[in-house]
Amino acid sequence: MNMQTKFTSNIRKLRKEFNVSQNQLALETGLGKSAVSYWELGVEVPNAKAVIILSRYFQVTTDYLLKESGDNTPVYRSDDFDVDLTISNKRLKELRIKSKLSQDKLATEVKLSQSAINNWELGKRTPNANAIVTLARYFGVTTDYLLGESD
């Protein structure tokens, strides 16, 4: 099962378990109703900020939402949806440097653009869920770690 299929399935399942409509989820989290619908339909993938907000709302790890992890152990419930991605930007750069990779080499290895990696490290752009999973797998870390949600 690929990341998008897994995410689509998990969001729909969790929303039903929490007994919330797409509209209610959008209103309570500040995410757009059309975005929630598109994610559940598999039309779009969320960005890093949305993944963190959803994991906080549903009390699951970002790994549970995005990867083939069967572990849906509740982590915490938070109404704090003000996400700061500064940690994730730093972690990506630290992991890249620790692995002795240039941005260009990492981009080649994971089939992403060097400019995308540069923009993520500088905090100018936010990676989408596919890129988050790809980078976490490449570096052998959890998506929670990469996104700054765990140490």
Short mmCIF file of C-alpha atoms in Angstrom, two decimals:
data_model
loop_
_atom_site.label_atom_id
_atom_site.label_comp_id
_atom_site.label_asym_id
_atom_site.label_seq_id
_atom_site.Cartn_x
_atom_site.Cartn_y
_atom_site.Cartn_z
CA MET A 1 0.00 0.00 0.00
CA ASN A 2 1.53 3.35 -0.98
CA MET A 3 1.67 6.41 1.25
CA GLN A 4 -1.25 8.20 -0.36
CA THR A 5 -3.52 5.15 -0.15
CA LYS A 6 -2.50 4.57 3.48
CA PHE A 7 -3.06 8.21 4.38
CA THR A 8 -6.44 8.31 2.61
CA SER A 9 -7.57 5.18 4.41
CA ASN A 10 -6.33 6.33 7.82
CA ILE A 11 -7.86 9.80 7.65
CA ARG A 12 -11.24 8.44 6.64
CA LYS A 13 -11.07 5.75 9.35
CA LEU A 14 -10.00 8.16 12.09
CA ARG A 15 -12.57 10.76 11.13
CA LYS A 16 -15.30 8.12 11.42
CA GLU A 17 -13.92 6.83 14.75
CA PHE A 18 -13.98 10.38 16.11
CA ASN A 19 -17.44 10.81 14.61
CA VAL A 20 -16.63 14.09 12.87
CA SER A 21 -17.65 15.23 9.43
CA GLN A 22 -15.17 16.59 6.93
CA ASN A 23 -16.61 20.04 7.56
CA GLN A 24 -16.29 19.68 11.34
CA LEU A 25 -12.71 18.46 11.02
CA ALA A 26 -11.88 21.41 8.80
CA LEU A 27 -13.48 23.89 11.20
CA GLU A 28 -11.86 22.45 14.33
CA THR A 29 -8.36 22.29 12.85
CA GLY A 30 -8.37 25.31 10.57
CA LEU A 31 -7.79 23.13 7.53
CA GLY A 32 -9.89 23.68 4.43
CA LYS A 33 -12.98 21.52 3.90
CA SER A 34 -12.08 20.97 0.26
CA ALA A 35 -8.56 19.92 1.31
CA VAL A 36 -9.96 17.29 3.69
CA SER A 37 -12.22 16.01 0.93
CA TYR A 38 -9.38 15.90 -1.61
CA TRP A 39 -7.16 14.01 0.84
CA GLU A 40 -9.84 11.41 1.51
CA LEU A 41 -10.43 11.01 -2.21
CA GLY A 42 -6.71 10.62 -2.86
CA VAL A 43 -6.71 13.61 -5.21
CA GLU A 44 -4.09 15.54 -3.23
CA VAL A 45 -1.57 14.87 -0.48
CA PRO A 46 -1.22 17.16 2.53
CA ASN A 47 1.80 19.26 3.34
CA ALA A 48 3.89 18.82 6.48
CA LYS A 49 1.89 21.33 8.52
CA ALA A 50 -1.41 19.58 7.75
CA VAL A 51 0.07 16.17 8.64
CA ILE A 52 1.15 17.47 12.04
CA ILE A 53 -2.20 19.12 12.70
CA LEU A 54 -4.07 15.93 11.82
CA SER A 55 -1.80 13.76 13.97
CA ARG A 56 -2.35 16.08 16.92
CA TYR A 57 -6.09 16.16 16.38
CA PHE A 58 -6.47 12.39 16.06
CA GLN A 59 -3.89 11.56 18.77
CA VAL A 60 -1.72 9.43 16.49
CA THR A 61 1.81 9.64 15.22
CA THR A 62 2.61 11.07 11.83
CA ASP A 63 4.09 7.64 11.06
CA TYR A 64 0.70 6.07 11.63
CA LEU A 65 -0.92 8.53 9.24
CA LEU A 66 1.68 8.25 6.49
CA LYS A 67 3.44 4.91 6.64
CA GLU A 68 2.60 1.25 6.77
CA SER A 69 2.78 1.28 10.56
CA GLY A 70 0.02 -0.68 12.25
CA ASP A 71 0.66 1.12 15.52
CA ASN A 72 -2.09 3.60 16.24
CA THR A 73 -1.29 3.98 19.91
CA PRO A 74 -2.62 7.37 21.00
CA VAL A 75 0.12 9.88 21.55
CA TYR A 76 -1.49 13.06 22.78
CA ARG A 77 -4.45 15.24 22.13
CA SER A 78 -3.70 18.82 21.34
CA ASP A 79 -5.78 21.75 20.35
CA ASP A 80 -2.57 23.57 19.48
CA PHE A 81 -2.57 23.64 15.72
CA ASP A 82 0.00 26.42 15.45
CA VAL A 83 2.74 24.39 13.80
CA ASP A 84 6.33 25.60 13.72
CA LEU A 85 8.35 23.70 11.13
CA THR A 86 11.68 25.25 12.18
CA ILE A 87 12.73 22.01 13.87
CA SER A 88 11.97 19.93 10.78
CA ASN A 89 14.00 22.30 8.59
CA LYS A 90 16.98 21.96 10.95
CA ARG A 91 16.59 18.20 11.26
CA LEU A 92 16.61 17.68 7.52
CA LYS A 93 19.80 19.70 7.21
CA GLU A 94 21.40 17.92 10.19
CA LEU A 95 20.55 14.49 8.77
CA ARG A 96 21.91 15.46 5.36
CA ILE A 97 25.16 16.83 6.79
CA LYS A 98 25.57 13.87 9.16
CA SER A 99 25.25 11.60 6.11
CA LYS A 100 27.89 13.72 4.35
CA LEU A 101 25.56 14.55 1.49
CA SER A 102 25.31 17.73 -0.52
CA GLN A 103 21.83 18.94 -1.32
CA ASP A 104 22.42 17.91 -4.91
CA LYS A 105 23.52 14.39 -3.95
CA LEU A 106 20.54 13.93 -1.61
CA ALA A 107 18.20 15.18 -4.33
CA THR A 108 19.62 12.62 -6.75
CA GLU A 109 19.38 9.82 -4.18
CA VAL A 110 15.73 10.46 -3.31
CA LYS A 111 14.62 11.72 -6.73
CA LEU A 112 13.64 15.20 -5.58
CA SER A 113 14.97 18.52 -6.80
CA GLN A 114 17.94 20.22 -5.19
CA SER A 115 16.00 23.49 -5.09
CA ALA A 116 13.16 21.80 -3.17
CA ILE A 117 15.60 20.48 -0.56
CA ASN A 118 17.27 23.88 -0.30
CA ASN A 119 13.91 25.63 0.12
CA TRP A 120 12.84 23.14 2.81
CA GLU A 121 16.07 23.57 4.73
CA LEU A 122 15.71 27.35 4.56
CA GLY A 123 12.04 27.20 5.57
CA LYS A 124 10.90 28.84 2.35
CA ARG A 125 8.68 25.91 1.37
CA THR A 126 6.98 22.98 3.08
CA PRO A 127 7.45 19.42 1.82
CA ASN A 128 4.36 17.39 1.01
CA ALA A 129 3.55 14.06 2.61
CA ASN A 130 5.22 12.03 -0.16
CA ALA A 131 8.51 13.90 0.30
CA ILE A 132 8.32 13.55 4.09
CA VAL A 133 7.92 9.78 3.87
CA THR A 134 10.65 9.50 1.23
CA LEU A 135 13.13 11.48 3.31
CA ALA A 136 12.27 9.70 6.57
CA ARG A 137 12.75 6.31 4.93
CA TYR A 138 15.99 7.39 3.30
CA PHE A 139 17.48 8.57 6.60
CA GLY A 140 15.97 5.71 8.64
CA VAL A 141 14.02 7.97 10.97
CA THR A 142 10.36 8.32 11.81
CA THR A 143 8.27 11.00 10.19
CA ASP A 144 7.55 12.25 13.73
CA TYR A 145 11.27 12.78 14.26
CA LEU A 146 11.76 14.46 10.90
CA LEU A 147 8.81 16.78 11.52
CA GLY A 148 9.97 17.71 15.03
CA GLU A 149 7.10 15.92 16.80
CA SER A 150 9.42 13.56 18.70
CA ASP A 151 13.06 13.35 19.75
#
